[in-house]
């Protein structure tokens, strides 16, 4: 019985560690996607401003 309790204790400890790592990976992916979308939006704004300047429209 003691061995079973030790096994369950070790299993739950590693399972909780596994869940923690999975949550960290998910959070990191969400943050990465948000940062990428923000960077792409900034690049699009700069590209639009440069396109307006090249065309001669400096009303922005």
JSON list of N, CA, C and O in Angstrom, two decimals:
[
{"chain": "A", "resi": 1, "resn": "UNK", "atom": "N", "xyz": [0.82, -1.20, 0.00]},
{"chain": "A", "resi": 1, "resn": "UNK", "atom": "CA", "xyz": [0.00, 0.00, 0.00]},
{"chain": "A", "resi": 1, "resn": "UNK", "atom": "C", "xyz": [0.86, 1.26, 0.00]},
{"chain": "A", "resi": 1, "resn": "UNK", "atom": "O", "xyz": [0.50, 2.26, -0.63]},
{"chain": "A", "resi": 2, "resn": "UNK", "atom": "N", "xyz": [1.98, 1.18, 0.69]},
{"chain": "A", "resi": 2, "resn": "UNK", "atom": "CA", "xyz": [2.87, 2.33, 0.75]},
{"chain": "A", "resi": 2, "resn": "UNK", "atom": "C", "xyz": [3.44, 2.65, -0.63]},
{"chain": "A", "resi": 2, "resn": "UNK", "atom": "O", "xyz": [3.56, 3.83, -0.98]},
{"chain": "A", "resi": 3, "resn": "UNK", "atom": "N", "xyz": [3.77, 1.61, -1.37]},
{"chain": "A", "resi": 3, "resn": "UNK", "atom": "CA", "xyz": [4.30, 1.83, -2.72]},
{"chain": "A", "resi": 3, "resn": "UNK", "atom": "C", "xyz": [3.28, 2.49, -3.62]},
{"chain": "A", "resi": 3, "resn": "UNK", "atom": "O", "xyz": [3.63, 3.34, -4.45]},
{"chain": "A", "resi": 4, "resn": "UNK", "atom": "N", "xyz": [2.02, 2.11, -3.48]},
{"chain": "A", "resi": 4, "resn": "UNK", "atom": "CA", "xyz": [0.96, 2.71, -4.29]},
{"chain": "A", "resi": 4, "resn": "UNK", "atom": "C", "xyz": [0.81, 4.19, -3.96]},
{"chain": "A", "resi": 4, "resn": "UNK", "atom": "O", "xyz": [0.68, 5.02, -4.86]},
{"chain": "A", "resi": 5, "resn": "UNK", "atom": "N", "xyz": [0.86, 4.53, -2.71]},
{"chain": "A", "resi": 5, "resn": "UNK", "atom": "CA", "xyz": [0.74, 5.93, -2.30]},
{"chain": "A", "resi": 5, "resn": "UNK", "atom": "C", "xyz": [1.93, 6.73, -2.83]},
{"chain": "A", "resi": 5, "resn": "UNK", "atom": "O", "xyz": [1.76, 7.85, -3.33]},
{"chain": "A", "resi": 6, "resn": "UNK", "atom": "N", "xyz": [3.13, 6.17, -2.75]},
{"chain": "A", "resi": 6, "resn": "UNK", "atom": "CA", "xyz": [4.31, 6.86, -3.28]},
{"chain": "A", "resi": 6, "resn": "UNK", "atom": "C", "xyz": [4.21, 7.05, -4.79]},
{"chain": "A", "resi": 6, "resn": "UNK", "atom": "O", "xyz": [4.56, 8.10, -5.33]},
{"chain": "A", "resi": 7, "resn": "UNK", "atom": "N", "xyz": [3.71, 6.01, -5.49]},
{"chain": "A", "resi": 7, "resn": "UNK", "atom": "CA", "xyz": [3.56, 6.11, -6.93]},
{"chain": "A", "resi": 7, "resn": "UNK", "atom": "C", "xyz": [2.55, 7.19, -7.31]},
{"chain": "A", "resi": 7, "resn": "UNK", "atom": "O", "xyz": [2.80, 8.02, -8.19]},
{"chain": "A", "resi": 8, "resn": "UNK", "atom": "N", "xyz": [1.40, 7.20, -6.64]},
{"chain": "A", "resi": 8, "resn": "UNK", "atom": "CA", "xyz": [0.37, 8.19, -6.94]},
{"chain": "A", "resi": 8, "resn": "UNK", "atom": "C", "xyz": [0.89, 9.59, -6.63]},
{"chain": "A", "resi": 8, "resn": "UNK", "atom": "O", "xyz": [0.65, 10.53, -7.40]},
{"chain": "A", "resi": 9, "resn": "UNK", "atom": "N", "xyz": [1.62, 9.74, -5.54]},
{"chain": "A", "resi": 9, "resn": "UNK", "atom": "CA", "xyz": [2.19, 11.03, -5.18]},
{"chain": "A", "resi": 9, "resn": "UNK", "atom": "C", "xyz": [3.16, 11.52, -6.26]},
{"chain": "A", "resi": 9, "resn": "UNK", "atom": "O", "xyz": [3.09, 12.67, -6.69]},
{"chain": "A", "resi": 10, "resn": "UNK", "atom": "N", "xyz": [4.04, 10.65, -6.71]},
{"chain": "A", "resi": 10, "resn": "UNK", "atom": "CA", "xyz": [5.01, 11.02, -7.74]},
{"chain": "A", "resi": 10, "resn": "UNK", "atom": "C", "xyz": [4.28, 11.30, -9.06]},
{"chain": "A", "resi": 10, "resn": "UNK", "atom": "O", "xyz": [4.61, 12.27, -9.76]},
{"chain": "A", "resi": 11, "resn": "UNK", "atom": "N", "xyz": [3.30, 10.48, -9.40]},
{"chain": "A", "resi": 11, "resn": "UNK", "atom": "CA", "xyz": [2.55, 10.68, -10.64]},
{"chain": "A", "resi": 11, "resn": "UNK", "atom": "C", "xyz": [1.84, 12.03, -10.64]},
{"chain": "A", "resi": 11, "resn": "UNK", "atom": "O", "xyz": [1.90, 12.77, -11.62]},
{"chain": "A", "resi": 12, "resn": "UNK", "atom": "N", "xyz": [1.17, 12.36, -9.55]},
{"chain": "A", "resi": 12, "resn": "UNK", "atom": "CA", "xyz": [0.47, 13.64, -9.48]},
{"chain": "A", "resi": 12, "resn": "UNK", "atom": "C", "xyz": [1.44, 14.81, -9.52]},
{"chain": "A", "resi": 12, "resn": "UNK", "atom": "O", "xyz": [1.14, 15.85, -10.12]},
{"chain": "A", "resi": 13, "resn": "UNK", "atom": "N", "xyz": [2.59, 14.66, -8.90]},
{"chain": "A", "resi": 13, "resn": "UNK", "atom": "CA", "xyz": [3.58, 15.74, -8.93]},
{"chain": "A", "resi": 13, "resn": "UNK", "atom": "C", "xyz": [4.05, 16.00, -10.36]},
{"chain": "A", "resi": 13, "resn": "UNK", "atom": "O", "xyz": [4.08, 17.16, -10.81]},
{"chain": "A", "resi": 14, "resn": "UNK", "atom": "N", "xyz": [4.38, 14.96, -11.10]},
{"chain": "A", "resi": 14, "resn": "UNK", "atom": "CA", "xyz": [4.82, 15.14, -12.48]},
{"chain": "A", "resi": 14, "resn": "UNK", "atom": "C", "xyz": [3.67, 15.59, -13.39]},
{"chain": "A", "resi": 14, "resn": "UNK", "atom": "O", "xyz": [3.88, 16.35, -14.32]},
{"chain": "A", "resi": 15, "resn": "UNK", "atom": "N", "xyz": [2.46, 15.12, -13.11]},
{"chain": "A", "resi": 15, "resn": "UNK", "atom": "CA", "xyz": [1.31, 15.53, -13.89]},
{"chain": "A", "resi": 15, "resn": "UNK", "atom": "C", "xyz": [1.05, 17.03, -13.71]},
{"chain": "A", "resi": 15, "resn": "UNK", "atom": "O", "xyz": [0.78, 17.74, -14.69]},
{"chain": "A", "resi": 16, "resn": "UNK", "atom": "N", "xyz": [1.14, 17.52, -12.49]},
{"chain": "A", "resi": 16, "resn": "UNK", "atom": "CA", "xyz": [0.96, 18.95, -12.24]},
{"chain": "A", "resi": 16, "resn": "UNK", "atom": "C", "xyz": [2.07, 19.77, -12.92]},
{"chain": "A", "resi": 16, "resn": "UNK", "atom": "O", "xyz": [1.81, 20.84, -13.46]},
{"chain": "A", "resi": 17, "resn": "UNK", "atom": "N", "xyz": [3.28, 19.27, -12.89]},
{"chain": "A", "resi": 17, "resn": "UNK", "atom": "CA", "xyz": [4.38, 19.95, -13.58]},
{"chain": "A", "resi": 17, "resn": "UNK", "atom": "C", "xyz": [4.13, 19.98, -15.08]},
{"chain": "A", "resi": 17, "resn": "UNK", "atom": "O", "xyz": [4.33, 21.01, -15.73]},
{"chain": "A", "resi": 18, "resn": "UNK", "atom": "N", "xyz": [3.65, 18.88, -15.63]},
{"chain": "A", "resi": 18, "resn": "UNK", "atom": "CA", "xyz": [3.31, 18.81, -17.05]},
{"chain": "A", "resi": 18, "resn": "UNK", "atom": "C", "xyz": [2.23, 19.82, -17.40]},
{"chain": "A", "resi": 18, "resn": "UNK", "atom": "O", "xyz": [2.34, 20.54, -18.40]},
{"chain": "A", "resi": 19, "resn": "UNK", "atom": "N", "xyz": [1.18, 19.90, -16.60]},
{"chain": "A", "resi": 19, "resn": "UNK", "atom": "CA", "xyz": [0.10, 20.86, -16.84]},
{"chain": "A", "resi": 19, "resn": "UNK", "atom": "C", "xyz": [0.62, 22.29, -16.78]},
{"chain": "A", "resi": 19, "resn": "UNK", "atom": "O", "xyz": [0.23, 23.13, -17.59]},
{"chain": "A", "resi": 20, "resn": "UNK", "atom": "N", "xyz": [1.50, 22.58, -15.84]},
{"chain": "A", "resi": 20, "resn": "UNK", "atom": "CA", "xyz": [2.08, 23.91, -15.71]},
{"chain": "A", "resi": 20, "resn": "UNK", "atom": "C", "xyz": [2.86, 24.28, -16.96]},
{"chain": "A", "resi": 20, "resn": "UNK", "atom": "O", "xyz": [2.74, 25.40, -17.49]},
{"chain": "A", "resi": 21, "resn": "UNK", "atom": "N", "xyz": [3.64, 23.35, -17.48]},
{"chain": "A", "resi": 21, "resn": "UNK", "atom": "CA", "xyz": [4.43, 23.61, -18.68]},
{"chain": "A", "resi": 21, "resn": "UNK", "atom": "C", "xyz": [3.50, 23.82, -19.88]},
{"chain": "A", "resi": 21, "resn": "UNK", "atom": "O", "xyz": [3.74, 24.73, -20.69]},
{"chain": "A", "resi": 22, "resn": "UNK", "atom": "N", "xyz": [2.45, 23.04, -19.99]},
{"chain": "A", "resi": 22, "resn": "UNK", "atom": "CA", "xyz": [1.49, 23.20, -21.08]},
{"chain": "A", "resi": 22, "resn": "UNK", "atom": "C", "xyz": [0.84, 24.57, -21.03]},
{"chain": "A", "resi": 22, "resn": "UNK", "atom": "O", "xyz": [0.69, 25.25, -22.05]},
{"chain": "A", "resi": 23, "resn": "UNK", "atom": "N", "xyz": [0.46, 25.01, -19.83]},
{"chain": "A", "resi": 23, "resn": "UNK", "atom": "CA", "xyz": [-0.16, 26.33, -19.69]},
{"chain": "A", "resi": 23, "resn": "UNK", "atom": "C", "xyz": [0.83, 27.42, -20.09]},
{"chain": "A", "resi": 23, "resn": "UNK", "atom": "O", "xyz": [0.46, 28.38, -20.78]},
{"chain": "A", "resi": 24, "resn": "UNK", "atom": "N", "xyz": [2.10, 27.29, -19.71]},
{"chain": "A", "resi": 24, "resn": "UNK", "atom": "CA", "xyz": [3.10, 28.27, -20.11]},
{"chain": "A", "resi": 24, "resn": "UNK", "atom": "C", "xyz": [3.27, 28.33, -21.63]},
{"chain": "A", "resi": 24, "resn": "UNK", "atom": "O", "xyz": [3.41, 29.41, -22.20]},
{"chain": "A", "resi": 25, "resn": "UNK", "atom": "N", "xyz": [3.25, 27.19, -22.27]},
{"chain": "A", "resi": 25, "resn": "UNK", "atom": "CA", "xyz": [3.39, 27.14, -23.73]},
{"chain": "A", "resi": 25, "resn": "UNK", "atom": "C", "xyz": [2.20, 27.83, -24.40]},
{"chain": "A", "resi": 25, "resn": "UNK", "atom": "O", "xyz": [2.37, 28.61, -25.35]},
{"chain": "A", "resi": 26, "resn": "UNK", "atom": "N", "xyz": [1.00, 27.58, -23.91]},
{"chain": "A", "resi": 26, "resn": "UNK", "atom": "CA", "xyz": [-0.19, 28.20, -24.48]},
{"chain": "A", "resi": 26, "resn": "UNK", "atom": "C", "xyz": [-0.15, 29.71, -24.31]},
{"chain": "A", "resi": 26, "resn": "UNK", "atom": "O", "xyz": [-0.42, 30.47, -25.25]},
{"chain": "A", "resi": 27, "resn": "UNK", "atom": "N", "xyz": [0.23, 30.17, -23.12]},
{"chain": "A", "resi": 27, "resn": "UNK", "atom": "CA", "xyz": [0.32, 31.62, -22.86]},
{"chain": "A", "resi": 27, "resn": "UNK", "atom": "C", "xyz": [1.38, 32.24, -23.76]},
{"chain": "A", "resi": 27, "resn": "UNK", "atom": "O", "xyz": [1.18, 33.32, -24.33]},
{"chain": "A", "resi": 28, "resn": "UNK", "atom": "N", "xyz": [2.52, 31.58, -23.91]},
{"chain": "A", "resi": 28, "resn": "UNK", "atom": "CA", "xyz": [3.58, 32.10, -24.77]},
{"chain": "A", "resi": 28, "resn": "UNK", "atom": "C", "xyz": [3.12, 32.20, -26.22]},
{"chain": "A", "resi": 28, "resn": "UNK", "atom": "O", "xyz": [3.42, 33.17, -26.91]},
{"chain": "A", "resi": 29, "resn": "UNK", "atom": "N", "xyz": [2.37, 31.22, -26.69]},
{"chain": "A", "resi": 29, "resn": "UNK", "atom": "CA", "xyz": [1.85, 31.26, -28.08]},
{"chain": "A", "resi": 29, "resn": "UNK", "atom": "C", "xyz": [0.87, 32.41, -28.25]},
{"chain": "A", "resi": 29, "resn": "UNK", "atom": "O", "xyz": [0.90, 33.12, -29.27]},
{"chain": "A", "resi": 30, "resn": "UNK", "atom": "N", "xyz": [0.00, 32.62, -27.28]},
{"chain": "A", "resi": 30, "resn": "UNK", "atom": "CA", "xyz": [-0.97, 33.72, -27.37]},
{"chain": "A", "resi": 30, "resn": "UNK", "atom": "C", "xyz": [-0.25, 35.06, -27.40]},
{"chain": "A", "resi": 30, "resn": "UNK", "atom": "O", "xyz": [-0.57, 35.93, -28.22]},
{"chain": "A", "resi": 31, "resn": "UNK", "atom": "N", "xyz": [0.73, 35.23, -26.53]},
{"chain": "A", "resi": 31, "resn": "UNK", "atom": "CA", "xyz": [1.49, 36.48, -26.51]},
{"chain": "A", "resi": 31, "resn": "UNK", "atom": "C", "xyz": [2.25, 36.67, -27.82]},
{"chain": "A", "resi": 31, "resn": "UNK", "atom": "O", "xyz": [2.29, 37.77, -28.38]},
{"chain": "A", "resi": 32, "resn": "UNK", "atom": "N", "xyz": [2.84, 35.62, -28.34]},
{"chain": "A", "resi": 32, "resn": "UNK", "atom": "CA", "xyz": [3.57, 35.71, -29.60]},
{"chain": "A", "resi": 32, "resn": "UNK", "atom": "C", "xyz": [2.68, 36.11, -30.76]},
{"chain": "A", "resi": 32, "resn": "UNK", "atom": "O", "xyz": [3.06, 36.93, -31.61]},
{"chain": "A", "resi": 33, "resn": "UNK", "atom": "N", "xyz": [1.47, 35.57, -30.82]},
{"chain": "A", "resi": 33, "resn": "UNK", "atom": "CA", "xyz": [0.54, 35.92, -31.90]},
{"chain": "A", "resi": 33, "resn": "UNK", "atom": "C", "xyz": [0.13, 37.38, -31.78]},
{"chain": "A", "resi": 33, "resn": "UNK", "atom": "O", "xyz": [0.08, 38.10, -32.78]},
{"chain": "A", "resi": 34, "resn": "UNK", "atom": "N", "xyz": [-0.14, 37.84, -30.56]},
{"chain": "A", "resi": 34, "resn": "UNK", "atom": "CA", "xyz": [-0.53, 39.25, -30.37]},
{"chain": "A", "resi": 34, "resn": "UNK", "atom": "C", "xyz": [0.61, 40.18, -30.78]},
{"chain": "A", "resi": 34, "resn": "UNK", "atom": "O", "xyz": [0.37, 41.21, -31.44]},
{"chain": "A", "resi": 35, "resn": "UNK", "atom": "N", "xyz": [1.83, 39.86, -30.39]},
{"chain": "A", "resi": 35, "resn": "UNK", "atom": "CA", "xyz": [2.98, 40.69, -30.76]},
{"chain": "A", "resi": 35, "resn": "UNK", "atom": "C", "xyz": [3.18, 40.71, -32.27]},
{"chain": "A", "resi": 35, "resn": "UNK", "atom": "O", "xyz": [3.50, 41.74, -32.86]},
{"chain": "A", "resi": 36, "resn": "UNK", "atom": "N", "xyz": [3.00, 39.57, -32.91]},
{"chain": "A", "resi": 36, "resn": "UNK", "atom": "CA", "xyz": [3.18, 39.50, -34.35]},
{"chain": "A", "resi": 36, "resn": "UNK", "atom": "C", "xyz": [2.12, 40.34, -35.08]},
{"chain": "A", "resi": 36, "resn": "UNK", "atom": "O", "xyz": [2.42, 41.05, -36.03]},
{"chain": "A", "resi": 37, "resn": "UNK", "atom": "N", "xyz": [0.87, 40.23, -34.63]},
{"chain": "A", "resi": 37, "resn": "UNK", "atom": "CA", "xyz": [-0.20, 41.03, -35.25]},
{"chain": "A", "resi": 37, "resn": "UNK", "atom": "C", "xyz": [0.07, 42.52, -35.05]},
{"chain": "A", "resi": 37, "resn": "UNK", "atom": "O", "xyz": [-0.16, 43.32, -35.96]},
{"chain": "A", "resi": 38, "resn": "UNK", "atom": "N", "xyz": [0.56, 42.89, -33.88]},
{"chain": "A", "resi": 38, "resn": "UNK", "atom": "CA", "xyz": [0.87, 44.30, -33.61]},
{"chain": "A", "resi": 38, "resn": "UNK", "atom": "C", "xyz": [1.99, 44.78, -34.53]},
{"chain": "A", "resi": 38, "resn": "UNK", "atom": "O", "xyz": [1.91, 45.88, -35.09]},
{"chain": "A", "resi": 39, "resn": "UNK", "atom": "N", "xyz": [3.03, 43.96, -34.70]},
{"chain": "A", "resi": 39, "resn": "UNK", "atom": "CA", "xyz": [4.14, 44.33, -35.56]},
{"chain": "A", "resi": 39, "resn": "UNK", "atom": "C", "xyz": [3.69, 44.45, -37.01]},
{"chain": "A", "resi": 39, "resn": "UNK", "atom": "O", "xyz": [4.07, 45.39, -37.72]},
{"chain": "A", "resi": 40, "resn": "UNK", "atom": "N", "xyz": [2.87, 43.52, -37.46]},
{"chain": "A", "resi": 40, "resn": "UNK", "atom": "CA", "xyz": [2.36, 43.57, -38.84]},
{"chain": "A", "resi": 40, "resn": "UNK", "atom": "C", "xyz": [1.50, 44.82, -39.06]},
{"chain": "A", "resi": 40, "resn": "UNK", "atom": "O", "xyz": [1.56, 45.43, -40.13]},
{"chain": "A", "resi": 41, "resn": "UNK", "atom": "N", "xyz": [0.71, 45.20, -38.06]},
{"chain": "A", "resi": 41, "resn": "UNK", "atom": "CA", "xyz": [-0.12, 46.39, -38.19]},
{"chain": "A", "resi": 41, "resn": "UNK", "atom": "C", "xyz": [0.76, 47.64, -38.28]},
{"chain": "A", "resi": 41, "resn": "UNK", "atom": "O", "xyz": [0.48, 48.54, -39.08]},
{"chain": "A", "resi": 42, "resn": "UNK", "atom": "N", "xyz": [1.82, 47.70, -37.49]},
{"chain": "A", "resi": 42, "resn": "UNK", "atom": "CA", "xyz": [2.74, 48.85, -37.54]},
{"chain": "A", "resi": 42, "resn": "UNK", "atom": "C", "xyz": [3.43, 48.92, -38.90]},
{"chain": "A", "resi": 42, "resn": "UNK", "atom": "O", "xyz": [3.59, 50.00, -39.47]},
{"chain": "A", "resi": 43, "resn": "UNK", "atom": "N", "xyz": [3.84, 47.79, -39.43]},
{"chain": "A", "resi": 43, "resn": "UNK", "atom": "CA", "xyz": [4.49, 47.76, -40.74]},
{"chain": "A", "resi": 43, "resn": "UNK", "atom": "C", "xyz": [3.53, 48.21, -41.82]},
{"chain": "A", "resi": 43, "resn": "UNK", "atom": "O", "xyz": [3.90, 48.94, -42.74]},
{"chain": "A", "resi": 44, "resn": "UNK", "atom": "N", "xyz": [2.25, 47.81, -41.72]},
{"chain": "A", "resi": 44, "resn": "UNK", "atom": "CA", "xyz": [1.26, 48.21, -42.71]},
{"chain": "A", "resi": 44, "resn": "UNK", "atom": "C", "xyz": [1.03, 49.71, -42.66]},
{"chain": "A", "resi": 44, "resn": "UNK", "atom": "O", "xyz": [0.89, 50.35, -43.71]},
{"chain": "A", "resi": 45, "resn": "UNK", "atom": "N", "xyz": [1.03, 50.30, -41.47]},
{"chain": "A", "resi": 45, "resn": "UNK", "atom": "CA", "xyz": [0.84, 51.75, -41.35]},
{"chain": "A", "resi": 45, "resn": "UNK", "atom": "C", "xyz": [2.01, 52.48, -41.98]},
{"chain": "A", "resi": 45, "resn": "UNK", "atom": "O", "xyz": [1.84, 53.45, -42.71]},
{"chain": "A", "resi": 46, "resn": "UNK", "atom": "N", "xyz": [3.21, 52.00, -41.71]},
{"chain": "A", "resi": 46, "resn": "UNK", "atom": "CA", "xyz": [4.40, 52.64, -42.30]},
{"chain": "A", "resi": 46, "resn": "UNK", "atom": "C", "xyz": [4.39, 52.48, -43.81]},
{"chain": "A", "resi": 46, "resn": "UNK", "atom": "O", "xyz": [4.70, 53.42, -44.55]},
{"chain": "A", "resi": 47, "resn": "UNK", "atom": "N", "xyz": [4.01, 51.33, -44.31]},
{"chain": "A", "resi": 47, "resn": "UNK", "atom": "CA", "xyz": [3.97, 51.10, -45.75]},
{"chain": "A", "resi": 47, "resn": "UNK", "atom": "C", "xyz": [2.93, 52.00, -46.41]},
{"chain": "A", "resi": 47, "resn": "UNK", "atom": "O", "xyz": [3.17, 52.55, -47.49]},
{"chain": "A", "resi": 48, "resn": "UNK", "atom": "N", "xyz": [1.78, 52.18, -45.76]},
{"chain": "A", "resi": 48, "resn": "UNK", "atom": "CA", "xyz": [0.76, 53.08, -46.31]},
{"chain": "A", "resi": 48, "resn": "UNK", "atom": "C", "xyz": [1.26, 54.52, -46.33]},
{"chain": "A", "resi": 48, "resn": "UNK", "atom": "O", "xyz": [1.03, 55.25, -47.29]},
{"chain": "A", "resi": 49, "resn": "UNK", "atom": "N", "xyz": [1.95, 54.93, -45.29]},
{"chain": "A", "resi": 49, "resn": "UNK", "atom": "CA", "xyz": [2.47, 56.30, -45.24]},
{"chain": "A", "resi": 49, "resn": "UNK", "atom": "C", "xyz": [3.52, 56.50, -46.33]},
{"chain": "A", "resi": 49, "resn": "UNK", "atom": "O", "xyz": [3.55, 57.56, -46.97]},
{"chain": "A", "resi": 50, "resn": "UNK", "atom": "N", "xyz": [4.37, 55.51, -46.55]},
{"chain": "A", "resi": 50, "resn": "UNK", "atom": "CA", "xyz": [5.38, 55.63, -47.59]},
{"chain": "A", "resi": 50, "resn": "UNK", "atom": "C", "xyz": [4.73, 55.64, -48.97]},
{"chain": "A", "resi": 50, "resn": "UNK", "atom": "O", "xyz": [5.17, 56.36, -49.86]},
{"chain": "A", "resi": 51, "resn": "UNK", "atom": "N", "xyz": [3.68, 54.86, -49.16]},
{"chain": "A", "resi": 51, "resn": "UNK", "atom": "CA", "xyz": [3.00, 54.83, -50.46]},
{"chain": "A", "resi": 51, "resn": "UNK", "atom": "C", "xyz": [2.34, 56.17, -50.74]},
{"chain": "A", "resi": 51, "resn": "UNK", "atom": "O", "xyz": [2.36, 56.65, -51.87]},
{"chain": "A", "resi": 52, "resn": "UNK", "atom": "N", "xyz": [1.77, 56.79, -49.73]},
{"chain": "A", "resi": 52, "resn": "UNK", "atom": "CA", "xyz": [1.15, 58.10, -49.91]},
{"chain": "A", "resi": 52, "resn": "UNK", "atom": "C", "xyz": [2.21, 59.15, -50.25]},
{"chain": "A", "resi": 52, "resn": "UNK", "atom": "O", "xyz": [1.98, 60.02, -51.08]},
{"chain": "A", "resi": 53, "resn": "UNK", "atom": "N", "xyz": [3.37, 59.06, -49.61]},
{"chain": "A", "resi": 53, "resn": "UNK", "atom": "CA", "xyz": [4.44, 60.01, -49.88]},
{"chain": "A", "resi": 53, "resn": "UNK", "atom": "C", "xyz": [4.97, 59.85, -51.29]},
{"chain": "A", "resi": 53, "resn": "UNK", "atom": "O", "xyz": [5.25, 60.83, -51.99]},
{"chain": "A", "resi": 54, "resn": "UNK", "atom": "N", "xyz": [5.11, 58.63, -51.76]},
{"chain": "A", "resi": 54, "resn": "UNK", "atom": "CA", "xyz": [5.62, 58.37, -53.10]},
{"chain": "A", "resi": 54, "resn": "UNK", "atom": "C", "xyz": [4.64, 58.88, -54.14]},
{"chain": "A", "resi": 54, "resn": "UNK", "atom": "O", "xyz": [5.03, 59.44, -55.16]},
{"chain": "A", "resi": 55, "resn": "UNK", "atom": "N", "xyz": [3.34, 58.72, -53.89]},
{"chain": "A", "resi": 55, "resn": "UNK", "atom": "CA", "xyz": [2.34, 59.18, -54.85]},
{"chain": "A", "resi": 55, "resn": "UNK", "atom": "C", "xyz": [2.18, 60.69, -54.84]},
{"chain": "A", "resi": 55, "resn": "UNK", "atom": "O", "xyz": [1.56, 61.24, -55.73]},
{"chain": "A", "resi": 56, "resn": "UNK", "atom": "N", "xyz": [2.70, 61.34, -53.85]},
{"chain": "A", "resi": 56, "resn": "UNK", "atom": "CA", "xyz": [2.59, 62.79, -53.78]},
{"chain": "A", "resi": 56, "resn": "UNK", "atom": "C", "xyz": [1.46, 63.27, -52.88]},
{"chain": "A", "resi": 56, "resn": "UNK", "atom": "O", "xyz": [1.23, 64.45, -52.74]},
{"chain": "A", "resi": 57, "resn": "UNK", "atom": "N", "xyz": [0.76, 62.34, -52.25]},
{"chain": "A", "resi": 57, "resn": "UNK", "atom": "CA", "xyz": [-0.33, 62.71, -51.34]},
{"chain": "A", "resi": 57, "resn": "UNK", "atom": "C", "xyz": [0.28, 62.87, -49.94]},
{"chain": "A", "resi": 57, "resn": "UNK", "atom": "O", "xyz": [0.48, 61.90, -49.23]},
{"chain": "A", "resi": 58, "resn": "UNK", "atom": "N", "xyz": [0.52, 64.08, -49.56]},
{"chain": "A", "resi": 58, "resn": "UNK", "atom": "CA", "xyz": [1.11, 64.33, -48.23]},
{"chain": "A", "resi": 58, "resn": "UNK", "atom": "C", "xyz": [0.08, 64.94, -47.31]},
{"chain": "A", "resi": 58, "resn": "UNK", "atom": "O", "xyz": [0.37, 65.76, -46.47]},
{"chain": "A", "resi": 59, "resn": "UNK", "atom": "N", "xyz": [-1.18, 64.56, -47.46]},
{"chain": "A", "resi": 59, "resn": "UNK", "atom": "CA", "xyz": [-2.25, 65.12, -46.63]},
{"chain": "A", "resi": 59, "resn": "UNK", "atom": "C", "xyz": [-2.37, 64.41, -45.30]},
{"chain": "A", "resi": 59, "resn": "UNK", "atom": "O", "xyz": [-3.12, 64.81, -44.46]},
{"chain": "A", "resi": 60, "resn": "UNK", "atom": "N", "xyz": [-1.65, 63.33, -45.10]},
{"chain": "A", "resi": 60, "resn": "UNK", "atom": "CA", "xyz": [-1.77, 62.57, -43.88]},
{"chain": "A", "resi": 60, "resn": "UNK", "atom": "C", "xyz": [-1.09, 63.21, -42.76]},
{"chain": "A", "resi": 60, "resn": "UNK", "atom": "O", "xyz": [-0.77, 63.98, -42.19]}
]
